[in-house]
Coordinates of C-alpha atoms in Angstrom, one line a residue:
M1 CA -0.5 13.0 21.7
Y2 CA -0.1 11.3 18.4
L3 CA 0.5 12.9 15.0
G4 CA -0.9 11.6 11.7
L5 CA 0.8 13.0 8.5
D6 CA -0.8 12.4 5.2
L7 CA 1.4 13.0 2.2
G8 CA -1.2 13.8 -0.6
T9 CA -0.6 14.4 -4.2
S10 CA -0.9 18.2 -3.8
G11 CA -0.2 18.7 -0.1
L12 CA 0.6 17.4 3.2
R13 CA -1.8 17.4 6.2
G14 CA -0.9 17.0 9.9
L15 CA -3.3 16.0 12.6
L16 CA -2.8 16.1 16.3
V17 CA -4.8 13.4 18.0
S18 CA -5.2 12.5 21.7
A19 CA -4.7 9.0 23.0
E20 CA -8.5 8.8 23.1
G21 CA -8.6 9.4 19.4
I22 CA -9.9 13.0 19.6
V23 CA -8.6 15.5 17.0
V24 CA -7.2 18.6 18.7
G25 CA -5.4 20.4 15.9
D26 CA -4.5 20.3 12.3
A27 CA -2.3 22.1 9.7
A28 CA -1.6 21.7 6.0
A29 CA 1.1 22.8 3.5
D30 CA 0.7 22.7 -0.4
Y31 CA 3.3 21.6 -3.0
S32 CA 3.1 21.2 -6.7
V33 CA 3.2 18.4 -9.4
Q34 CA 5.3 18.7 -12.5
Y35 CA 4.0 17.5 -15.9
P36 CA 7.0 17.6 -18.1
Q37 CA 5.2 15.7 -21.0
D38 CA 1.8 14.4 -21.8
G39 CA 1.0 11.5 -19.6
W40 CA 4.0 12.2 -17.1
S41 CA 3.7 13.2 -13.6
E42 CA 6.5 14.0 -11.2
Q43 CA 7.4 15.5 -7.9
D44 CA 10.4 16.6 -6.1
P45 CA 10.7 14.6 -2.8
Q46 CA 12.4 17.7 -1.2
S47 CA 9.0 19.3 -1.3
W48 CA 7.6 16.7 0.9
I49 CA 10.3 17.5 3.6
D50 CA 9.7 21.2 3.2
A51 CA 6.0 20.7 3.6
C52 CA 6.6 18.5 6.6
R53 CA 8.7 21.2 8.2
D54 CA 6.1 23.7 7.5
V55 CA 3.2 21.7 8.9
M56 CA 5.2 20.8 12.1
S57 CA 6.0 24.5 12.6
R58 CA 2.4 25.5 12.3
L59 CA 1.2 22.8 14.6
R60 CA 3.9 23.9 17.1
H61 CA 2.9 27.5 17.1
K62 CA -0.9 26.8 17.1
H63 CA -0.9 24.0 19.7
S64 CA 2.3 24.3 21.5
K65 CA 1.3 22.3 24.7
E66 CA -0.2 19.3 22.6
Y67 CA 2.7 19.5 20.2
R68 CA 5.3 19.0 23.0
S69 CA 3.3 15.9 24.1
I70 CA 3.6 14.1 20.9
K71 CA 4.6 10.4 21.7
G72 CA 4.3 8.8 18.2
I73 CA 4.0 9.7 14.6
G74 CA 2.2 7.7 11.8
I75 CA 2.3 8.5 8.1
S76 CA 0.2 7.8 5.2
G77 CA 0.9 8.8 1.5
H78 CA 0.0 8.4 -2.2
M79 CA 1.0 5.0 -3.5
H80 CA 3.2 3.5 -6.4
G81 CA 5.7 6.6 -6.6
A82 CA 9.2 5.6 -7.5
T83 CA 11.5 7.5 -5.1
C84 CA 15.1 6.4 -6.1
L85 CA 18.0 6.8 -3.8
D86 CA 21.7 6.2 -4.3
K87 CA 24.1 4.7 -2.0
A88 CA 24.5 7.9 -0.1
G89 CA 20.7 8.1 0.4
D90 CA 20.3 11.0 -1.9
V91 CA 17.4 11.4 -4.4
I92 CA 18.5 10.6 -7.9
R93 CA 15.6 12.1 -9.8
P94 CA 12.2 13.5 -9.3
C95 CA 9.6 10.9 -8.0
I96 CA 7.5 9.4 -10.8
L97 CA 4.0 9.5 -9.4
W98 CA 1.1 7.1 -9.3
N99 CA -0.8 8.8 -12.2
D100 CA 2.2 8.8 -14.6
T101 CA 1.5 6.6 -17.5
R102 CA 4.9 6.7 -19.3
A103 CA 5.7 3.0 -18.5
A104 CA 2.6 1.7 -20.3
K105 CA 4.7 -0.5 -22.5
E106 CA 6.8 -2.0 -19.7
A107 CA 3.7 -2.6 -17.6
A108 CA 2.2 -4.6 -20.5
E109 CA 5.4 -6.7 -20.8
L110 CA 5.4 -7.6 -17.1
D111 CA 1.6 -8.2 -17.2
N112 CA 2.1 -10.7 -19.9
M113 CA 4.8 -12.8 -18.1
A114 CA 3.7 -16.0 -16.7
D115 CA 2.5 -16.0 -13.0
F116 CA 2.9 -12.3 -12.7
R117 CA -0.8 -11.8 -12.0
D118 CA -1.0 -14.9 -9.9
L119 CA 1.8 -13.8 -7.6
S120 CA 1.0 -10.2 -7.3
G121 CA -2.8 -10.5 -7.3
N122 CA -3.1 -7.6 -9.7
I123 CA -2.8 -6.4 -13.2
V124 CA 0.5 -4.6 -13.6
F125 CA -0.7 -1.0 -14.2
P126 CA 1.5 1.7 -15.8
G127 CA 1.3 3.6 -12.6
F128 CA 2.7 0.8 -10.4
T129 CA 6.4 1.1 -9.3
A130 CA 8.1 -1.9 -11.0
P131 CA 7.3 -0.9 -14.7
K132 CA 8.7 2.6 -13.8
L133 CA 12.1 1.1 -12.9
M134 CA 12.0 -0.9 -16.2
W135 CA 11.4 2.4 -18.0
M136 CA 14.2 4.0 -16.2
A137 CA 16.6 1.2 -17.2
R138 CA 15.7 1.7 -20.8
H139 CA 15.5 5.6 -21.0
E140 CA 17.7 6.8 -18.2
P141 CA 20.3 4.1 -17.9
N142 CA 22.7 6.3 -16.0
N143 CA 20.2 7.2 -13.3
F144 CA 19.0 3.4 -13.1
A145 CA 22.7 2.5 -12.5
R146 CA 22.8 4.6 -9.4
V147 CA 19.6 3.1 -7.8
A148 CA 20.6 1.6 -4.4
T149 CA 17.0 1.7 -2.8
V150 CA 13.5 2.4 -4.2
L151 CA 11.1 3.8 -1.7
L152 CA 7.4 4.7 -1.9
P153 CA 6.8 8.4 -1.2
K154 CA 5.5 8.2 2.4
D155 CA 8.6 5.9 3.1
Y156 CA 10.9 8.6 2.1
L157 CA 9.4 10.8 4.7
V158 CA 9.8 8.0 7.3
Y159 CA 13.5 7.7 6.1
W160 CA 14.1 11.5 6.6
L161 CA 12.5 11.2 10.1
T162 CA 14.2 8.0 11.3
G163 CA 17.0 7.1 8.9
R164 CA 15.4 3.8 8.4
L165 CA 14.6 2.2 5.0
V166 CA 11.3 0.4 5.3
T167 CA 7.9 0.0 3.7
D168 CA 4.6 -1.4 5.0
M169 CA 2.5 -4.1 3.5
S170 CA -0.2 -1.9 2.1
D171 CA 2.2 0.3 0.2
A172 CA 4.4 -2.6 -1.0
A173 CA 1.4 -4.2 -2.4
G174 CA 1.1 -1.5 -5.1
S175 CA 4.7 -2.0 -6.3
S176 CA 4.1 -5.3 -8.3
W177 CA 7.0 -6.7 -6.4
L178 CA 5.0 -8.2 -3.4
E179 CA 3.4 -11.5 -3.2
V180 CA 0.3 -10.0 -1.8
G181 CA -1.4 -13.2 -0.4
K182 CA 1.7 -14.2 1.5
R183 CA 2.8 -10.7 2.3
H184 CA 6.4 -10.9 1.4
W185 CA 8.7 -9.8 -1.4
S186 CA 8.7 -12.1 -4.5
D187 CA 12.1 -12.8 -6.0
T188 CA 10.4 -14.0 -9.1
L189 CA 8.6 -10.6 -9.5
I190 CA 11.6 -8.6 -8.5
R191 CA 14.0 -10.4 -11.0
S192 CA 11.4 -10.2 -13.8
S193 CA 11.5 -6.4 -13.7
G194 CA 15.3 -6.2 -13.7
M195 CA 15.7 -5.4 -10.0
R196 CA 17.6 -6.9 -7.0
R197 CA 16.2 -7.8 -3.6
D198 CA 18.7 -5.5 -1.9
Q199 CA 17.2 -2.5 -3.7
L200 CA 14.0 -2.8 -1.8
P201 CA 13.3 -1.7 1.7
A202 CA 12.6 -4.0 4.7
L203 CA 8.9 -5.2 4.9
V204 CA 6.8 -4.4 8.1
E205 CA 3.2 -4.1 9.2
G206 CA 1.6 -0.7 9.4
T207 CA 1.6 -0.6 13.2
D208 CA 5.2 -1.6 13.5
V209 CA 7.5 0.9 15.2
V210 CA 10.2 1.8 12.7
G211 CA 12.4 3.7 15.2
N212 CA 12.8 7.1 16.9
L213 CA 13.3 10.5 15.4
R214 CA 16.9 11.1 14.3
P215 CA 18.5 13.4 16.9
A216 CA 19.0 16.2 14.3
V217 CA 15.4 16.0 13.1
A218 CA 14.1 15.9 16.6
S219 CA 16.1 19.0 17.4
E220 CA 15.0 20.8 14.3
L221 CA 11.3 20.0 14.9
S222 CA 11.5 20.7 18.6
L223 CA 10.5 17.2 19.6
G224 CA 12.1 14.7 21.9
N225 CA 14.5 12.0 20.8
D226 CA 12.1 9.5 22.2
V227 CA 9.3 10.2 19.7
S228 CA 8.6 7.0 17.8
V229 CA 7.5 6.7 14.2
V230 CA 5.4 3.7 13.0
A231 CA 5.5 2.4 9.4
G232 CA 2.0 3.8 8.5
A233 CA 0.1 3.0 5.3
A234 CA -0.8 3.7 1.8
D235 CA -3.3 6.5 1.6
N236 CA -6.3 4.3 0.9
A237 CA -5.4 1.8 3.6
A238 CA -4.9 4.7 6.1
S239 CA -8.3 6.1 5.2
A240 CA -9.9 2.8 5.9
C241 CA -8.2 2.9 9.3
G242 CA -9.7 6.5 9.7
I243 CA -13.2 5.3 9.2
G244 CA -12.9 1.9 10.8
A245 CA -13.3 -0.2 7.6
F246 CA -11.9 -3.6 8.3
A247 CA -14.7 -6.1 8.0
E248 CA -16.4 -7.6 5.0
G249 CA -19.1 -5.4 3.7
Q250 CA -17.3 -2.1 5.1
G251 CA -16.0 0.5 2.6
F252 CA -15.7 4.1 1.5
V253 CA -15.7 6.2 -1.7
S254 CA -12.9 8.7 -1.8
L255 CA -13.4 11.8 -3.9
G256 CA -9.8 13.1 -4.0
T257 CA -7.4 13.8 -6.8
S258 CA -8.1 10.2 -7.9
G259 CA -11.3 8.5 -7.2
V260 CA -11.3 5.3 -5.1
L261 CA -14.1 2.8 -4.2
L262 CA -12.6 0.5 -1.5
A263 CA -14.1 -2.6 0.1
A264 CA -12.4 -4.2 3.2
K265 CA -11.9 -8.0 2.9
D266 CA -11.5 -10.6 5.6
S267 CA -9.4 -12.8 3.3
Y268 CA -7.2 -12.6 0.2
A269 CA -9.6 -12.9 -2.8
P270 CA -8.0 -11.5 -6.0
E271 CA -9.6 -11.0 -9.4
P272 CA -6.9 -9.3 -11.6
A273 CA -8.9 -9.6 -14.9
S274 CA -11.5 -7.2 -13.4
A275 CA -8.9 -4.4 -13.0
V276 CA -9.9 -4.3 -9.4
H277 CA -6.9 -3.9 -7.1
T278 CA -6.4 -6.5 -4.2
F279 CA -3.9 -5.2 -1.6
C280 CA -2.7 -5.8 1.8
H281 CA -4.6 -3.8 4.5
A282 CA -2.5 -1.7 6.9
V283 CA -2.9 -4.3 9.8
P284 CA -2.0 -8.0 9.7
S285 CA -4.2 -10.7 8.2
K286 CA -6.5 -8.2 6.5
W287 CA -6.7 -7.2 2.9
Y288 CA -8.9 -4.9 0.8
Q289 CA -10.2 -4.5 -2.8
M290 CA -10.6 -1.3 -4.7
G291 CA -11.5 0.2 -7.9
V292 CA -9.5 3.2 -8.9
I293 CA -10.1 6.1 -11.4
L294 CA -7.2 8.5 -12.1
S295 CA -9.1 11.8 -12.4
A296 CA -11.8 12.6 -9.9
T297 CA -11.4 16.1 -8.3
D298 CA -8.5 16.4 -10.7
S299 CA -11.1 16.6 -13.4
L300 CA -12.7 19.6 -11.7
N301 CA -9.2 21.1 -11.2
W302 CA -8.7 20.8 -15.0
L303 CA -12.1 22.5 -15.7
S304 CA -11.2 25.3 -13.2
N305 CA -7.8 25.9 -14.9
T306 CA -9.4 25.8 -18.3
L307 CA -12.2 28.2 -17.5
G308 CA -10.0 30.5 -15.3
R309 CA -12.5 30.2 -12.4
Q310 CA -12.1 28.8 -8.9
T311 CA -13.3 25.3 -8.3
T312 CA -15.4 26.3 -5.4
E313 CA -17.0 29.0 -7.6
L314 CA -18.0 26.4 -10.2
V315 CA -19.3 23.8 -7.7
D316 CA -21.3 26.5 -5.8
Q317 CA -23.4 27.1 -8.9
L318 CA -25.1 23.7 -8.3
P319 CA -27.7 23.0 -5.7
D320 CA -27.2 20.6 -2.8
T321 CA -29.6 18.1 -4.3
A322 CA -29.3 16.1 -7.5
F323 CA -32.0 16.8 -10.2
G324 CA -31.0 14.3 -12.9
P325 CA -28.3 13.9 -15.5
A326 CA -27.1 16.7 -17.8
A327 CA -27.5 16.3 -21.6
T328 CA -23.8 16.7 -21.9
L329 CA -21.7 13.7 -21.0
F330 CA -18.1 13.9 -19.8
L331 CA -15.5 11.1 -19.9
P332 CA -12.9 11.7 -17.4
Y333 CA -10.0 10.0 -18.8
L334 CA -7.6 12.9 -18.6
S335 CA -4.7 10.7 -17.8
G336 CA -6.0 7.3 -19.0
E337 CA -7.8 4.9 -16.8
R338 CA -7.4 2.1 -14.4
T339 CA -10.6 0.3 -13.4
P340 CA -12.1 -1.3 -15.3
H341 CA -10.3 -0.5 -18.6
N342 CA -6.5 -0.5 -17.6
D343 CA -6.0 1.9 -20.6
A344 CA -3.1 4.3 -20.3
V345 CA -3.6 5.9 -23.9
V346 CA -7.3 6.7 -23.8
R347 CA -8.1 10.4 -23.1
G348 CA -11.2 12.3 -22.0
A349 CA -14.1 13.9 -24.0
F350 CA -17.2 16.0 -23.8
I351 CA -20.2 14.6 -25.8
G352 CA -23.2 16.6 -26.6
L353 CA -21.9 20.1 -26.5
S354 CA -24.1 22.9 -27.7
R355 CA -24.5 26.6 -27.5
A356 CA -26.8 26.2 -24.5
V357 CA -24.0 24.6 -22.4
D358 CA -22.5 27.1 -19.8
S359 CA -20.1 26.7 -17.0
K360 CA -22.6 25.3 -14.6
T361 CA -23.6 22.4 -17.2
L362 CA -19.9 21.7 -17.7
C363 CA -19.3 21.4 -14.0
Q364 CA -22.4 19.2 -13.5
S365 CA -21.2 17.0 -16.5
V366 CA -17.7 16.7 -15.1
I367 CA -19.1 15.5 -11.6
E368 CA -21.5 13.2 -13.2
G369 CA -18.8 11.7 -15.5
V370 CA -16.6 11.0 -12.5
T371 CA -19.6 9.5 -10.8
F372 CA -20.2 7.2 -13.7
A373 CA -16.6 6.1 -13.7
L374 CA -17.1 5.2 -9.9
R375 CA -20.1 3.2 -10.9
D376 CA -17.7 1.4 -13.3
C377 CA -15.6 0.5 -10.2
F378 CA -18.7 -0.5 -8.3
E379 CA -19.9 -2.9 -11.0
A380 CA -16.3 -4.4 -11.2
L381 CA -16.4 -5.0 -7.5
K382 CA -19.7 -6.7 -7.6
R383 CA -18.5 -9.0 -10.4
T384 CA -15.8 -10.2 -7.9
G385 CA -18.5 -11.1 -5.4
T386 CA -18.0 -8.2 -3.1
R387 CA -21.2 -6.5 -1.8
L388 CA -21.4 -3.1 -0.3
P389 CA -24.7 -2.1 1.2
S390 CA -23.5 1.6 1.7
L391 CA -20.4 3.8 1.6
I392 CA -18.8 6.4 3.6
A393 CA -17.7 9.4 1.6
I394 CA -14.3 11.0 2.2
G395 CA -12.0 13.4 0.3
G396 CA -12.4 17.0 -0.9
G397 CA -15.1 16.2 -3.3
S398 CA -17.3 15.2 -0.3
R399 CA -17.9 18.7 0.5
S400 CA -20.3 18.9 -2.4
G401 CA -23.9 17.8 -1.4
F402 CA -24.8 17.7 -5.2
W403 CA -22.0 15.2 -5.8
L404 CA -22.9 12.9 -2.9
D405 CA -26.6 13.0 -3.8
T406 CA -25.6 12.1 -7.4
L407 CA -23.5 9.2 -6.2
A408 CA -26.2 7.8 -4.1
S409 CA -28.8 7.8 -7.0
T410 CA -26.1 6.5 -9.5
L411 CA -24.8 3.7 -7.3
G412 CA -28.2 2.9 -5.8
I413 CA -26.9 2.8 -2.2
P414 CA -26.8 5.2 0.7
I415 CA -23.8 7.5 1.0
H416 CA -22.8 8.6 4.5
L417 CA -21.0 11.9 5.1
P418 CA -18.8 11.9 8.3
A419 CA -19.3 14.7 10.7
K420 CA -15.6 15.6 10.9
G421 CA -14.9 16.3 7.2
D422 CA -11.9 14.9 5.3
F423 CA -9.4 13.7 8.0
G424 CA -9.6 10.1 6.9
A425 CA -5.9 9.2 5.9
A426 CA -4.3 11.6 8.5
L427 CA -6.5 10.3 11.2
G428 CA -5.9 6.7 10.1
A429 CA -2.1 7.3 10.3
A430 CA -2.4 8.7 13.8
R431 CA -4.5 5.6 14.8
L432 CA -1.8 3.3 13.5
A433 CA 0.6 5.1 15.7
I434 CA -1.7 4.8 18.7
V435 CA -2.1 1.0 18.1
G436 CA 1.5 0.6 17.6
L437 CA 2.7 2.3 20.7
S438 CA -0.1 1.8 23.1
G439 CA -0.9 -1.9 22.4
A440 CA -4.6 -1.1 22.3
S441 CA -6.8 -3.4 20.2
L442 CA -8.0 -2.4 16.7
P443 CA -11.7 -2.2 17.7
E444 CA -10.8 0.1 20.5
V445 CA -8.9 2.5 18.3
M446 CA -10.3 2.1 14.7
T447 CA -13.9 3.2 15.4
P448 CA -16.3 4.4 12.6
P449 CA -17.0 8.1 12.5
T450 CA -20.1 9.9 13.6
I451 CA -22.4 10.4 10.4
Q452 CA -23.4 14.0 9.9
K453 CA -25.8 13.2 7.0
T454 CA -26.9 10.2 4.9
Y455 CA -27.7 10.8 1.0
E456 CA -30.4 8.2 0.0
P457 CA -30.9 7.1 -3.6
D458 CA -34.0 9.1 -5.1
P459 CA -36.3 6.4 -6.7
R460 CA -37.3 9.1 -9.4
L461 CA -33.6 9.7 -10.4
V462 CA -32.2 6.2 -10.2
P463 CA -33.6 5.1 -13.6
L464 CA -32.4 8.3 -15.2
Y465 CA -28.8 8.1 -14.0
D466 CA -28.9 4.4 -14.9
E467 CA -30.0 5.2 -18.5
T468 CA -27.2 7.9 -18.9
Y469 CA -24.6 5.4 -17.3
Q470 CA -25.5 2.9 -20.0
K471 CA -24.7 5.5 -22.6
Y472 CA -21.5 6.3 -20.8
T473 CA -20.3 2.7 -20.8
K474 CA -20.8 2.6 -24.6
S475 CA -19.1 5.9 -25.1
Y476 CA -15.7 4.5 -24.0
Q477 CA -15.5 2.0 -26.8
A478 CA -16.6 4.6 -29.3
L479 CA -14.0 6.9 -28.1
K480 CA -11.3 4.3 -28.1
E481 CA -12.0 3.5 -31.7
L482 CA -11.4 7.2 -32.7
M483 CA -8.0 7.4 -30.9

């Protein structure tokens, strides 16, 4: 058996997978995000360890035979987070998360430095790791002085499990310290952000074995000392492993806390000015491009909290089939935006509110606003020369037929829903463990999922969504001028 752990923004999922790739059990545990100030987003790394213990305990009790047969563990996790450790390996402060925009000034400074985009292959976004450490140096000098190692979130979980300080290429690519095309740390990028090479972990590929479980952890989790841990991958790269997206023209749309539109690439082809991310894939000699929006299902969570109603209750008001855009327009910039605007300051808005607008219309508008933001990503990818004939939908938002139908008619391409739900990143992490420990080839293990349903663009609705999308694109500039 193999275990895939997906360290998400709001919770950790564990997936037990057989050597043949069959899912035999899963468990999950939630944790919270703290927002100390507007634009700030933090998490206590101890909550990841507690969640891991919880998930492992649940799996052990629900699937004891399979659990005792675990041979390897793979881990995926949310990107960019700055998890800072001191010389003793203790956490210095809460992890600054991927959707935190406090380091916008520092990000702009790095982005304006000569060769920074050329080396990293990307704009330096405020959520990336390097500007966060610059922010710490200026605003928390005592904490910064203690930093011995900076880890990405999933790598802290790997450190707890194995005692090893490593990161994989896909996660390192989102730090602004990696020369993405050559897949190695860049001394120029590291020095430019005020860091030292020795403060960064060792670099490995996602299928590389990091080591075995520490004896104390193995005993606590009721596993053998011979259980191996592979490096794993950033969440989106792991999700691509989960759906078998490696070749040119393959990709997915993820409707999670953030929204992602990812395209696999056979070669390194950056286009930083488009605000499209170009990162290393989880396996050697592969890359991917993606457009990212910061508030996808998080926009629905905000609406749910504001109205005092469950998210599922709001979404269930809508039919399974799209019927055309609402008169009310929603701009989902609750935490700023990445693709295509790279704007940490802009904030969201409703346009066209009236007395006739009820919770159903607000929910529809939020879903459509997020969908238009993903259309922004789709158009940005097309401008780089990337072509996606169809997409596989993953993430919690893919449970909504209305949302997927809206996506199909807004993007103008088929959207495929896998039969097995939202196991993308956790399954991908388990698959990385299978490849790393069994020696099996990628095509043998990283197979595409069975498709449960395909949502086709509705020719009657495509021009209606296109017309509203054009209004949406103009609304950003109008909103920006008011702020």
